[in-house]
mmCIF file with all atom_site columns, C-alpha atoms in Angstrom:
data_model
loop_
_atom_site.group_PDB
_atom_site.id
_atom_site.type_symbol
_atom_site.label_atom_id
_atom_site.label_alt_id
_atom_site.label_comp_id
_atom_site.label_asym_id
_atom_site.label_entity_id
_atom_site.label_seq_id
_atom_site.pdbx_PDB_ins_code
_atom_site.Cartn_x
_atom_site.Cartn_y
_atom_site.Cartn_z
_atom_site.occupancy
_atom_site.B_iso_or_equiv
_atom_site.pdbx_formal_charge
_atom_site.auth_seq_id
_atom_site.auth_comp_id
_atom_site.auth_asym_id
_atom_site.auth_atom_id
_atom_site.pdbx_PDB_model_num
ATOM 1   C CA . UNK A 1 1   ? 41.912 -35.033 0.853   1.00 82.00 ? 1   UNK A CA 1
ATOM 2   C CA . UNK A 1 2   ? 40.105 -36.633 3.487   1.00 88.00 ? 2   UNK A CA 1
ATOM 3   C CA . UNK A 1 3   ? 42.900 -38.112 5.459   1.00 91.00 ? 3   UNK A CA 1
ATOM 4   C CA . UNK A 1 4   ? 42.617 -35.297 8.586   1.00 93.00 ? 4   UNK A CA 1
ATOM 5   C CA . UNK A 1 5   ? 39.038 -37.058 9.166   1.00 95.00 ? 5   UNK A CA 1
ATOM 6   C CA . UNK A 1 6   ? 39.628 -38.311 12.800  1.00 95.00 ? 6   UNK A CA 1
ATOM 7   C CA . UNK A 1 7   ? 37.202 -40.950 15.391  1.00 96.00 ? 7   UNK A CA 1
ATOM 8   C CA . UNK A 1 8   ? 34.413 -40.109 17.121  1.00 97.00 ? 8   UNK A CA 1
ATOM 9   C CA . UNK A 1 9   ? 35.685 -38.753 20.373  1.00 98.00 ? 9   UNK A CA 1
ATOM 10  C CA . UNK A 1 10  ? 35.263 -41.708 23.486  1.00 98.00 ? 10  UNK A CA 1
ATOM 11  C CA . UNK A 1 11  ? 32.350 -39.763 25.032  1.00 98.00 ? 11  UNK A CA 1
ATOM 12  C CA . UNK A 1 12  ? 30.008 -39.575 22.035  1.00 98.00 ? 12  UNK A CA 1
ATOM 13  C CA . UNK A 1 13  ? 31.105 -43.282 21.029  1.00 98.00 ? 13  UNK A CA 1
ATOM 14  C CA . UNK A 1 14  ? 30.124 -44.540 24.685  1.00 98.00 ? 14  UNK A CA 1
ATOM 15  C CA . UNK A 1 15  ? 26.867 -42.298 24.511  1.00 98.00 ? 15  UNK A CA 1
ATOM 16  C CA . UNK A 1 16  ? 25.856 -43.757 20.989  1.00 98.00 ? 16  UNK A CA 1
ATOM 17  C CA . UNK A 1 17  ? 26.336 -47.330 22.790  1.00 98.00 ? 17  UNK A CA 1
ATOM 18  C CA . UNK A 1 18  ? 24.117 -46.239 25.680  1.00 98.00 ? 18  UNK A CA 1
ATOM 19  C CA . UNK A 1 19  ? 21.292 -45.450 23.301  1.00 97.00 ? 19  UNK A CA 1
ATOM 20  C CA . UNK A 1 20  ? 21.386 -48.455 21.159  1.00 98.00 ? 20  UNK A CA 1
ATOM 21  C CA . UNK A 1 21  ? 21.318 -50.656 24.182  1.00 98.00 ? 21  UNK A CA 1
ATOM 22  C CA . UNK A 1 22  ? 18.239 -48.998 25.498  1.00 98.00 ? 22  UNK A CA 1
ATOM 23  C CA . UNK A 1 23  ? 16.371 -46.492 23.618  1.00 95.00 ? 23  UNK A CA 1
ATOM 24  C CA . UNK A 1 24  ? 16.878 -48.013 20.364  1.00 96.00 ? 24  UNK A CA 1
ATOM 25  C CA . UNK A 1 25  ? 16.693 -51.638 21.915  1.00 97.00 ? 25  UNK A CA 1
ATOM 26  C CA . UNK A 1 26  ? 13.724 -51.033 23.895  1.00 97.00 ? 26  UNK A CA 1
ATOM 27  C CA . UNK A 1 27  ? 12.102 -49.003 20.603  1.00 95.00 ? 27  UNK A CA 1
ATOM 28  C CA . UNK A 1 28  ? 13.283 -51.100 17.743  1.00 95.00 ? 28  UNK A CA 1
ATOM 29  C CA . UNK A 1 29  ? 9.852  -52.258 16.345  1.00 95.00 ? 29  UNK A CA 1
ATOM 30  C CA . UNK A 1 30  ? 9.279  -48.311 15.669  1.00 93.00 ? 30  UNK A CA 1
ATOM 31  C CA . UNK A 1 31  ? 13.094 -47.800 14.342  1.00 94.00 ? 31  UNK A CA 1
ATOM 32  C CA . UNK A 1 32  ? 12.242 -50.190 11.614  1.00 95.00 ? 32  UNK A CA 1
ATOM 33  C CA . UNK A 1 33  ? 8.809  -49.587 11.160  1.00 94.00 ? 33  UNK A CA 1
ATOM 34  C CA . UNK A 1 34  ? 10.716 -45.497 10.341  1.00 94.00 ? 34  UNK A CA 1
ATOM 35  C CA . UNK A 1 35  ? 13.475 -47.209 8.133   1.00 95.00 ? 35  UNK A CA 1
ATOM 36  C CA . UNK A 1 36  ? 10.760 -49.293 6.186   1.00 95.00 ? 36  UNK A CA 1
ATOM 37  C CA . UNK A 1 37  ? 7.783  -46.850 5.916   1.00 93.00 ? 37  UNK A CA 1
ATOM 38  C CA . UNK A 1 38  ? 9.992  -43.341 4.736   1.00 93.00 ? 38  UNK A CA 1
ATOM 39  C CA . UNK A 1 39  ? 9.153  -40.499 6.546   1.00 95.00 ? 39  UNK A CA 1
ATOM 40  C CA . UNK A 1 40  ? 5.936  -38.538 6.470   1.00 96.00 ? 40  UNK A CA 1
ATOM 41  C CA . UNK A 1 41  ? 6.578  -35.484 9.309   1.00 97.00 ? 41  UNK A CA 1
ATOM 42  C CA . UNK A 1 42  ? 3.499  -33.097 9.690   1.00 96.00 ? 42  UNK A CA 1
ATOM 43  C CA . UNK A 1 43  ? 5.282  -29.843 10.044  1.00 98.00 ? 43  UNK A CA 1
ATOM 44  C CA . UNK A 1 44  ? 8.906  -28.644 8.923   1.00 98.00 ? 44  UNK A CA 1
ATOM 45  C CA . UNK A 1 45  ? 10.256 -26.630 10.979  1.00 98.00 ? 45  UNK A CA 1
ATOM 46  C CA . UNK A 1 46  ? 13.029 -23.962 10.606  1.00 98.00 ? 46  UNK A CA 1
ATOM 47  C CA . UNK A 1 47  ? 15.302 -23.255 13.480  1.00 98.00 ? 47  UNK A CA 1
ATOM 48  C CA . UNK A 1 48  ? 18.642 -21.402 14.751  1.00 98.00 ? 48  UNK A CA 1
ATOM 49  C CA . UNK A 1 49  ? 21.844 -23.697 14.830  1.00 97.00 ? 49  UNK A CA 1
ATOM 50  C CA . UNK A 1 50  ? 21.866 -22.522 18.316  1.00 97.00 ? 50  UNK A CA 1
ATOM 51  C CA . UNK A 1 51  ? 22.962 -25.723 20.258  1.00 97.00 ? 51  UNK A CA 1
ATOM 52  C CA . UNK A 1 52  ? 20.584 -24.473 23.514  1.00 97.00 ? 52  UNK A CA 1
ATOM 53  C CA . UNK A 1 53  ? 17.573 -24.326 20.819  1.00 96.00 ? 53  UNK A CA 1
ATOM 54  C CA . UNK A 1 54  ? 16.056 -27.791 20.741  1.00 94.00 ? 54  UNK A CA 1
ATOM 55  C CA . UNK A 1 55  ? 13.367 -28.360 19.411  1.00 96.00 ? 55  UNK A CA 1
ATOM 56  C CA . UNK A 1 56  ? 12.056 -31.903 19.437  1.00 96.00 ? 56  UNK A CA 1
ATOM 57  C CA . UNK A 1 57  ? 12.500 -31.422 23.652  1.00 96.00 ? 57  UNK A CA 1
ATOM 58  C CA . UNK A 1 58  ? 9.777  -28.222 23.860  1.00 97.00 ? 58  UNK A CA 1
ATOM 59  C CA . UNK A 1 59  ? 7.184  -30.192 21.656  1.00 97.00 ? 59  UNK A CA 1
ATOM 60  C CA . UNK A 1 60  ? 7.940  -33.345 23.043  1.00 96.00 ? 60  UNK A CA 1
ATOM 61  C CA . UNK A 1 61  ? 8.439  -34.055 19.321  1.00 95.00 ? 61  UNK A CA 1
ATOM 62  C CA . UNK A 1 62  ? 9.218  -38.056 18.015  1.00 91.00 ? 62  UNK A CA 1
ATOM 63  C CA . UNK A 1 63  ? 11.259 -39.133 15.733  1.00 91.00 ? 63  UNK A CA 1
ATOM 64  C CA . UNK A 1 64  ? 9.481  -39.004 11.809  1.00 94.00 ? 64  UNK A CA 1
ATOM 65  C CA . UNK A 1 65  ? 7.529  -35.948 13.690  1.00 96.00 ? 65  UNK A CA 1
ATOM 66  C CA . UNK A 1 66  ? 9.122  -33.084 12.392  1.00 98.00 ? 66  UNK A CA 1
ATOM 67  C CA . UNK A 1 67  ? 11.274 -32.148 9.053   1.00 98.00 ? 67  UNK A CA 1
ATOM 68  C CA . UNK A 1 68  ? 13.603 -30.055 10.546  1.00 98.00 ? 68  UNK A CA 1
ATOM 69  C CA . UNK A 1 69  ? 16.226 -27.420 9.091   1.00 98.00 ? 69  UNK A CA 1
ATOM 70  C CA . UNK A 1 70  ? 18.880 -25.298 10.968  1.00 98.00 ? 70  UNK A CA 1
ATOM 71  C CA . UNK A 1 71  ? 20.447 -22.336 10.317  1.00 98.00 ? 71  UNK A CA 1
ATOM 72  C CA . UNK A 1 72  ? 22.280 -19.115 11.251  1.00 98.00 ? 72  UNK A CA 1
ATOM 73  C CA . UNK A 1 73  ? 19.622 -17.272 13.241  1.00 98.00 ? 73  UNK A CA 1
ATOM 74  C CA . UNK A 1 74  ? 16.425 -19.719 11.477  1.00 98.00 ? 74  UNK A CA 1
ATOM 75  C CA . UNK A 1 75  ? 16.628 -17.528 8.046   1.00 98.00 ? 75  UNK A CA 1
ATOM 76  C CA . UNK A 1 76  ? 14.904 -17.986 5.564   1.00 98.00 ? 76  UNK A CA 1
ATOM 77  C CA . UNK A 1 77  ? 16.013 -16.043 1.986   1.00 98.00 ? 77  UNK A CA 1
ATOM 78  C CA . UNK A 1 78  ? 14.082 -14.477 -0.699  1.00 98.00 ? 78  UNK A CA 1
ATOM 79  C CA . UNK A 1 79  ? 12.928 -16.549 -3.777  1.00 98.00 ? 79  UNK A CA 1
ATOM 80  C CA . UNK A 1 80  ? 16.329 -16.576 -6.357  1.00 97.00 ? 80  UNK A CA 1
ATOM 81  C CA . UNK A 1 81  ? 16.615 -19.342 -8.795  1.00 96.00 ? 81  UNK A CA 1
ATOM 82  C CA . UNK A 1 82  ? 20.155 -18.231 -9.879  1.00 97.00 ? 82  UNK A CA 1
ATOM 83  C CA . UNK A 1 83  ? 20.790 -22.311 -10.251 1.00 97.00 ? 83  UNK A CA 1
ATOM 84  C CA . UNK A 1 84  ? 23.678 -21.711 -7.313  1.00 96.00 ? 84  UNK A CA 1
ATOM 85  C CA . UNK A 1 85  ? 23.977 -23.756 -4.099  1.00 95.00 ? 85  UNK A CA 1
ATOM 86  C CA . UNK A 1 86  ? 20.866 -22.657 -1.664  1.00 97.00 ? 86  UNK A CA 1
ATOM 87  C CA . UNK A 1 87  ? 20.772 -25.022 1.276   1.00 98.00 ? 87  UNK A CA 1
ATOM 88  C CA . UNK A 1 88  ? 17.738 -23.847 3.377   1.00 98.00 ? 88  UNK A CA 1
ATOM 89  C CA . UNK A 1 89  ? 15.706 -23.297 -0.095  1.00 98.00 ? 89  UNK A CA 1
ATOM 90  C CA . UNK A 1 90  ? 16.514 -26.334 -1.565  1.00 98.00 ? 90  UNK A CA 1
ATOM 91  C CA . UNK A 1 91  ? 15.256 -27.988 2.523   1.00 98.00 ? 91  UNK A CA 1
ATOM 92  C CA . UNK A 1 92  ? 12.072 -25.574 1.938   1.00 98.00 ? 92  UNK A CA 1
ATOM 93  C CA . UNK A 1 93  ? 11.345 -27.109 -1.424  1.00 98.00 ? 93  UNK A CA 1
ATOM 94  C CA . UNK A 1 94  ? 11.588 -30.447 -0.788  1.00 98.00 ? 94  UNK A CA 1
ATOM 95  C CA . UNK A 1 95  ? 9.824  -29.979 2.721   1.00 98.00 ? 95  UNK A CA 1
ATOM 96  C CA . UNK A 1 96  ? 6.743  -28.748 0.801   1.00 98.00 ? 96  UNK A CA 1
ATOM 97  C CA . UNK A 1 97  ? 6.649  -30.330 -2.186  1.00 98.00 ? 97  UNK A CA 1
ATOM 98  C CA . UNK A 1 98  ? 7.658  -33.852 -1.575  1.00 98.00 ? 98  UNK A CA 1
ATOM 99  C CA . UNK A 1 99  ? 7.010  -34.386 2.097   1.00 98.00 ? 99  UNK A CA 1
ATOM 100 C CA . UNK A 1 100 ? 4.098  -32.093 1.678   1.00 98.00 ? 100 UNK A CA 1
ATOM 101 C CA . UNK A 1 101 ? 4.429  -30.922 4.882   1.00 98.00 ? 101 UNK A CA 1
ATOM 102 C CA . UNK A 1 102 ? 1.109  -29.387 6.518   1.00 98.00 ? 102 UNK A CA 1
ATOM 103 C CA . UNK A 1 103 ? 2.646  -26.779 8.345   1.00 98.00 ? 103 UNK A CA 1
ATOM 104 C CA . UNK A 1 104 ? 5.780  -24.416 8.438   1.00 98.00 ? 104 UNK A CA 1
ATOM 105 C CA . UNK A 1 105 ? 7.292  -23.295 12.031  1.00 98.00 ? 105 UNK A CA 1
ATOM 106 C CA . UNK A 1 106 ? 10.024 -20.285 11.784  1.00 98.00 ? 106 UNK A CA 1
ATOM 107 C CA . UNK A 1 107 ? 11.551 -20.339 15.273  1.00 98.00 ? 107 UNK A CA 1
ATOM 108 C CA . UNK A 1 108 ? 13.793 -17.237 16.480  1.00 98.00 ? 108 UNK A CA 1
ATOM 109 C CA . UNK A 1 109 ? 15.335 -17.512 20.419  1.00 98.00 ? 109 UNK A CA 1
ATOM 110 C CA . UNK A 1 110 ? 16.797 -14.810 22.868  1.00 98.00 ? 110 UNK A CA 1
ATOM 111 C CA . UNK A 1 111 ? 20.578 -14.335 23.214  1.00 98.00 ? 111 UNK A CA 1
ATOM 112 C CA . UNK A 1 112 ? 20.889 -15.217 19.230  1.00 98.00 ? 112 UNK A CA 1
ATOM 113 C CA . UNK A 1 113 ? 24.209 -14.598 17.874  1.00 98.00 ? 113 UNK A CA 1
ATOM 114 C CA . UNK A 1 114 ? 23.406 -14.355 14.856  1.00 98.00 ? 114 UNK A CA 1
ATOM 115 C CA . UNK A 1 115 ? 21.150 -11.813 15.437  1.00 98.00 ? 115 UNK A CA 1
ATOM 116 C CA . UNK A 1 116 ? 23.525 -9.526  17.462  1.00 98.00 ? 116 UNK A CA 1
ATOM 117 C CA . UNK A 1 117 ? 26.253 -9.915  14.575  1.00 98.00 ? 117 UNK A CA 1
ATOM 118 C CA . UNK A 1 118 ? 23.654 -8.519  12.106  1.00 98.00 ? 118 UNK A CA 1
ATOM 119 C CA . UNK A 1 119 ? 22.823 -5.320  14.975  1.00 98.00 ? 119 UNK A CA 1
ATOM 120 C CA . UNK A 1 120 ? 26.112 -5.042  15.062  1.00 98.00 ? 120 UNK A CA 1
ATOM 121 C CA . UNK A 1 121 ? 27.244 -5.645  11.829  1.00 98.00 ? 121 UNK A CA 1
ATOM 122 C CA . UNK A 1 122 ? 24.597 -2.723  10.622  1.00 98.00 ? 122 UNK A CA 1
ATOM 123 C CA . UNK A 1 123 ? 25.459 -0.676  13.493  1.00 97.00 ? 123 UNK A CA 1
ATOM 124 C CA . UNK A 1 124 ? 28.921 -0.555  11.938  1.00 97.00 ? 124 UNK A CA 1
ATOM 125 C CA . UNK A 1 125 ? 30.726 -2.089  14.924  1.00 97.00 ? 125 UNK A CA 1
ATOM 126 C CA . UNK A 1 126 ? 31.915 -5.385  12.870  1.00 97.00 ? 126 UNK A CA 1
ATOM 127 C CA . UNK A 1 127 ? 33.487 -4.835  9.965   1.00 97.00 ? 127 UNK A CA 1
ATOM 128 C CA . UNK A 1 128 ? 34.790 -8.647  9.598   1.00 97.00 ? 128 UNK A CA 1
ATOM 129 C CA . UNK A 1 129 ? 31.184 -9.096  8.784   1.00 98.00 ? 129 UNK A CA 1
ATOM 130 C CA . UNK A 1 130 ? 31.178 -6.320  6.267   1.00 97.00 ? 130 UNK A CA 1
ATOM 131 C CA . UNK A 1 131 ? 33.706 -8.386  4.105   1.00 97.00 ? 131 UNK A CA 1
ATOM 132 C CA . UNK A 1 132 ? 32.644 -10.126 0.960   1.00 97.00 ? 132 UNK A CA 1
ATOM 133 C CA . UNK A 1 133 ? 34.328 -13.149 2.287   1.00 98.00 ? 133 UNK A CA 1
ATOM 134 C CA . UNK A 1 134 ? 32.181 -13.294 5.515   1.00 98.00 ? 134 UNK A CA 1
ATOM 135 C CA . UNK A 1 135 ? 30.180 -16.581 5.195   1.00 98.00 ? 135 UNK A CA 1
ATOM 136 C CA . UNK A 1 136 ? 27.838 -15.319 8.160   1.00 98.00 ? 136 UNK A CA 1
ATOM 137 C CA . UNK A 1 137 ? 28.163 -11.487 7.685   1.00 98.00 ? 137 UNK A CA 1
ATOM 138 C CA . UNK A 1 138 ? 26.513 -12.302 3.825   1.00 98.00 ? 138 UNK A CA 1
ATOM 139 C CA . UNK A 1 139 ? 23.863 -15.047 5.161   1.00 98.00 ? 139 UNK A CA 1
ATOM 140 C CA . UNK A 1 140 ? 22.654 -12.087 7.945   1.00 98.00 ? 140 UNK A CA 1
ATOM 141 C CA . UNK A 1 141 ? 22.290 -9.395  4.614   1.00 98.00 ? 141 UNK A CA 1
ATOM 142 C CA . UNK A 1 142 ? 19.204 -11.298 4.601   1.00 98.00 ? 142 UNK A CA 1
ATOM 143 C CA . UNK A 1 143 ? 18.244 -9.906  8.025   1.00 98.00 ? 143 UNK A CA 1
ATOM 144 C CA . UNK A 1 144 ? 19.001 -6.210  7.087   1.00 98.00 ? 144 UNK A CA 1
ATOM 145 C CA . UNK A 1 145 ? 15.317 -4.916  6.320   1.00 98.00 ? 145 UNK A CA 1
ATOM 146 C CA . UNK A 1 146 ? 14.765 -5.836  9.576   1.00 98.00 ? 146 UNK A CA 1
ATOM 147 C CA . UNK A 1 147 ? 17.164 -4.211  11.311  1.00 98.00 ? 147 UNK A CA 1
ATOM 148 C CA . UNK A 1 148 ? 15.869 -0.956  9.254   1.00 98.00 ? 148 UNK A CA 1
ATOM 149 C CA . UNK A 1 149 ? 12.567 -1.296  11.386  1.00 98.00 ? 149 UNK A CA 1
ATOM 150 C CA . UNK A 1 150 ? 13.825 -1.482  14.579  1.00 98.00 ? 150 UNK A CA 1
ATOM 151 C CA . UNK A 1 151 ? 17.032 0.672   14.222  1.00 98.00 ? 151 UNK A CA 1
ATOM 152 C CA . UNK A 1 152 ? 15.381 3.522   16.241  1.00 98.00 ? 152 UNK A CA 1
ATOM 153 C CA . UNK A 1 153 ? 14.802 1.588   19.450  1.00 98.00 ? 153 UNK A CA 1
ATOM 154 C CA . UNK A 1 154 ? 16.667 3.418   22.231  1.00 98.00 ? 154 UNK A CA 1
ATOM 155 C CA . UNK A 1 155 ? 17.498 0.474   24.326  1.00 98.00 ? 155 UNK A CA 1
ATOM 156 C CA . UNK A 1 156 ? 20.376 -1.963  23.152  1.00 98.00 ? 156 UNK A CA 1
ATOM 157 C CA . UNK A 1 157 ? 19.205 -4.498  24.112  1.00 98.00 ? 157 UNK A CA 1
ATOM 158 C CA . UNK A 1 158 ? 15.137 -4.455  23.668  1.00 98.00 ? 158 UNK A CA 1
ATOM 159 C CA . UNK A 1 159 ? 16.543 -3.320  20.182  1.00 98.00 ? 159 UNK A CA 1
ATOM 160 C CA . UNK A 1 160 ? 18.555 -6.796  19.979  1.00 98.00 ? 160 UNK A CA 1
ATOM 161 C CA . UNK A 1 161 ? 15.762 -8.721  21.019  1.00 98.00 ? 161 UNK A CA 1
ATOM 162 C CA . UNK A 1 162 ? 13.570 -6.981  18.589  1.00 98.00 ? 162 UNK A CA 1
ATOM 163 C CA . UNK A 1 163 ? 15.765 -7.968  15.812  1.00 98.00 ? 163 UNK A CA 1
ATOM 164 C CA . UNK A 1 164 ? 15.537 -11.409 16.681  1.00 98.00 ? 164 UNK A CA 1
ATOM 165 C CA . UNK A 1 165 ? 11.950 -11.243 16.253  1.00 98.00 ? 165 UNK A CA 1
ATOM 166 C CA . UNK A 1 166 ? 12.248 -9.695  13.022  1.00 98.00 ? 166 UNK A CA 1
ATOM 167 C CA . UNK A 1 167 ? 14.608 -12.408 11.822  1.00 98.00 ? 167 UNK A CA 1
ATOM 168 C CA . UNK A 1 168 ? 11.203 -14.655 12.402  1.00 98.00 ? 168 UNK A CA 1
ATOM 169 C CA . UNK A 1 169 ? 8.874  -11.988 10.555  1.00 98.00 ? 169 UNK A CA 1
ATOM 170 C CA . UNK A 1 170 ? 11.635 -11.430 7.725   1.00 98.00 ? 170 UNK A CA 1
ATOM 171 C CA . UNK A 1 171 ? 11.506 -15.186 7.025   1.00 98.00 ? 171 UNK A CA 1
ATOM 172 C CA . UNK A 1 172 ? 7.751  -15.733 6.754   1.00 98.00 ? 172 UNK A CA 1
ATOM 173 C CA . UNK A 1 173 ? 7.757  -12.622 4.252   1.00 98.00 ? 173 UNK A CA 1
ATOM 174 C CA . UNK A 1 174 ? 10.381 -14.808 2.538   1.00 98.00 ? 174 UNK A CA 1
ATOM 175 C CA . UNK A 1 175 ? 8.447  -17.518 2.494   1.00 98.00 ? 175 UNK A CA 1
ATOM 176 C CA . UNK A 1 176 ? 6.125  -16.174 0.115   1.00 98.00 ? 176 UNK A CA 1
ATOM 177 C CA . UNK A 1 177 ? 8.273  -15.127 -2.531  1.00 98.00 ? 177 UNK A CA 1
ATOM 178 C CA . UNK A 1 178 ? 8.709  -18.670 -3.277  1.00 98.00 ? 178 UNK A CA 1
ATOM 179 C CA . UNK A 1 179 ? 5.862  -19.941 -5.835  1.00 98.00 ? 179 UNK A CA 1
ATOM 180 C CA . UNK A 1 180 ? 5.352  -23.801 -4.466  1.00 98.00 ? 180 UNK A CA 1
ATOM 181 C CA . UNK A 1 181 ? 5.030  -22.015 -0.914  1.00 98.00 ? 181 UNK A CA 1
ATOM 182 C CA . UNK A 1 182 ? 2.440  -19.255 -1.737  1.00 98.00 ? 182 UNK A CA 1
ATOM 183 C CA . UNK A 1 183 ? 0.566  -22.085 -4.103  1.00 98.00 ? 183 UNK A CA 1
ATOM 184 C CA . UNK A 1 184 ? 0.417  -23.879 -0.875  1.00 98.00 ? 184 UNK A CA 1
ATOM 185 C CA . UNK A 1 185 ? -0.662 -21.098 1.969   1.00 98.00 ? 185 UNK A CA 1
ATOM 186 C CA . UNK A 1 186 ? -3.767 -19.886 -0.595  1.00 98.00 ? 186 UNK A CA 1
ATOM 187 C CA . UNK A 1 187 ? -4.992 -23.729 -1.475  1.00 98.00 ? 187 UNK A CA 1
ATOM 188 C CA . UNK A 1 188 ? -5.000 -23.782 1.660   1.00 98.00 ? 188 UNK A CA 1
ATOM 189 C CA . UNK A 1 189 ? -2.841 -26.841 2.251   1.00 98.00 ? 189 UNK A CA 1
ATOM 190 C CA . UNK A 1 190 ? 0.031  -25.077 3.989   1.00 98.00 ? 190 UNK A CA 1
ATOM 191 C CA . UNK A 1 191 ? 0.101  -22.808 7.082   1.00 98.00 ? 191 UNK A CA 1
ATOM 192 C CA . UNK A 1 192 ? 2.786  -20.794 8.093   1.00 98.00 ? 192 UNK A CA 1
ATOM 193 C CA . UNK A 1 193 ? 4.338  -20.366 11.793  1.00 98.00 ? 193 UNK A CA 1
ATOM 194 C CA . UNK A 1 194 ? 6.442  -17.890 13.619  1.00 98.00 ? 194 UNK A CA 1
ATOM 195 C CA . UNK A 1 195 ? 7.641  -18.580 17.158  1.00 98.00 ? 195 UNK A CA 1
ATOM 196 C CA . UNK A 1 196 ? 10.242 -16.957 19.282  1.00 98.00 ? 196 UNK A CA 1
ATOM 197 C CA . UNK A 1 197 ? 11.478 -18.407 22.314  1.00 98.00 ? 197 UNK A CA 1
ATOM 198 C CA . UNK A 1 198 ? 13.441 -17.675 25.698  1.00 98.00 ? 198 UNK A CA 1
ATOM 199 C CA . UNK A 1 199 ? 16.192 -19.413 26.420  1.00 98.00 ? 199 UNK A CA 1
ATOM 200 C CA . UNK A 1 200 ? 15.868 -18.632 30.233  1.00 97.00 ? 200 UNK A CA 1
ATOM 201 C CA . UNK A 1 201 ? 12.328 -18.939 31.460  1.00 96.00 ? 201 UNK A CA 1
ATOM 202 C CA . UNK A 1 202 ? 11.424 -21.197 28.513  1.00 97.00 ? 202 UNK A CA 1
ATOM 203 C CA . UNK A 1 203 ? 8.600  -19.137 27.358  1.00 97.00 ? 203 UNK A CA 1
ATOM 204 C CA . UNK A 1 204 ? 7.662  -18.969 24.211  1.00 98.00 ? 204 UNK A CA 1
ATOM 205 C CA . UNK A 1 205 ? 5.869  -16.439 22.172  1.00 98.00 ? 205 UNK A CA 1
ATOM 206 C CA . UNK A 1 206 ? 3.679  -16.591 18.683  1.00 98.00 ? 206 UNK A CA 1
ATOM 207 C CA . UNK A 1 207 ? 3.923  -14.019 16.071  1.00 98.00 ? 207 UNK A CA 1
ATOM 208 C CA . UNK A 1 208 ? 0.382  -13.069 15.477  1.00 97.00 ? 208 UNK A CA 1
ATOM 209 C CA . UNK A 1 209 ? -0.152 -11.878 11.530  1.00 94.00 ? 209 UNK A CA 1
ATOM 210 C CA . UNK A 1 210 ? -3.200 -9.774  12.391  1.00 95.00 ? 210 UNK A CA 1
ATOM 211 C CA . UNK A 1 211 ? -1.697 -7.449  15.222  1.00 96.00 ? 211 UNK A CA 1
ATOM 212 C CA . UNK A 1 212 ? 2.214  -7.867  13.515  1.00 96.00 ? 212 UNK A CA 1
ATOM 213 C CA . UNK A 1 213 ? 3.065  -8.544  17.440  1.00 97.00 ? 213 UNK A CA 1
ATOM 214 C CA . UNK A 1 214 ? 4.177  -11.741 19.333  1.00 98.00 ? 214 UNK A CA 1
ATOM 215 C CA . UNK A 1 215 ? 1.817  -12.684 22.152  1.00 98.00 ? 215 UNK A CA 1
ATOM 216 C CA . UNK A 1 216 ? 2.783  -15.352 24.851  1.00 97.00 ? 216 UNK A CA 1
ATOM 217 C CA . UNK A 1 217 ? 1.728  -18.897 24.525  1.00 96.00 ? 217 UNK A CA 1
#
């Protein structure tokens, strides 16, 4: 069953040679110290599959730095130990209570597809995503209550962009269903995080829990 597994193609083979004769050579005291010592990363953070959305580049971020999940459009699902396969919970739970993370960072981006399916998907204009088969269509249910807030923005596309923010504010309402994260947020040993950022200018924007808006960092 695993016979149609193929090589690396040449240009990621000669990149990965590249980096172990200089990054990795020139680092390797600090590669082992890693491999030796575990890992002991200060904030998870939950992000969009996205390949433009990097995150270790806009903090600057090292390696052991960050516990880092991806997803379709950086969801994060209600609480629902139904004992089936749950990827990003099963990352959440073991980012808190094993790594013990200090702080949780729910990053949304402009121009998410993810996002648009869902706005589309709810605007009724994509009915492959509508199937019970849909992989994607089912993961961006998740993102639905959101789209029911901002539904009745005129503007396609300030409406789009809005529900990318919501996919930010639906996860951090998430969050707290789960019992080891809300534990966590009132002792007072976990904070949570929402950012949203722009592709193009490379701003980036904090949700602020007070107002419910997203101001500019």
């Amino acid at each position: 069953m695993t016979s149609h597994a193929k090589p690396l193609p040449s240009y990621l083979v000669q990149r990965y040679h590249g980096w172990k004769a200089t990054t990795w050579e020139e680092n390797k005291a600090w590669y082992k110290r890693l491999a030796m010592g575990g890992q002991h990363p200060r904030a998870m953070v939950i992000s969009c599959c996205d390949s433009r959305v990097h995150v270790t580049s806009i903090f600057g971020a090292d390696q052991g730095e960050f516990f880092i999940h991806r997803n379709i459009a950086n969801l994060v699902p209600p609480h629902n130990p139904d004992g089936e396969h749950h990827g990003t919970s099963a990352a959440l739970e073991y980012g808190v209570t094993a790594l013990k993370v200090a702080h949780l960072v729910v990053m949304g981006h402009s121009g998410c597809g993810g996002a648009r399916g869902c706005h589309d998907m709810c605007c009724g204009h994509a009915p492959q995503l509508e199937d019970r088969a849909s992989y994607v269509g089912r993961w961006m249910d998740i993102l639905r209550p959101g789209y029911e807030r901002i539904k009745d923005i005129a503007d396609e596309a300030e409406r789009v962009t809005a529900l990318e923010k919501q996919a930010v504010v639906v996860s951090l309402e998430n969050l707290m269903t789960f019992p080891f994260v809300r534990t966590a947020v009132e002792a007072g040993e976990l904070s949570l995080h929402g950012l949203w950022n722009d592709i193009g200018d490379g701003g980036l924007q904090q949700y602020d829990g007070a107002s419910g808006t997203f101001v500019p960092l």
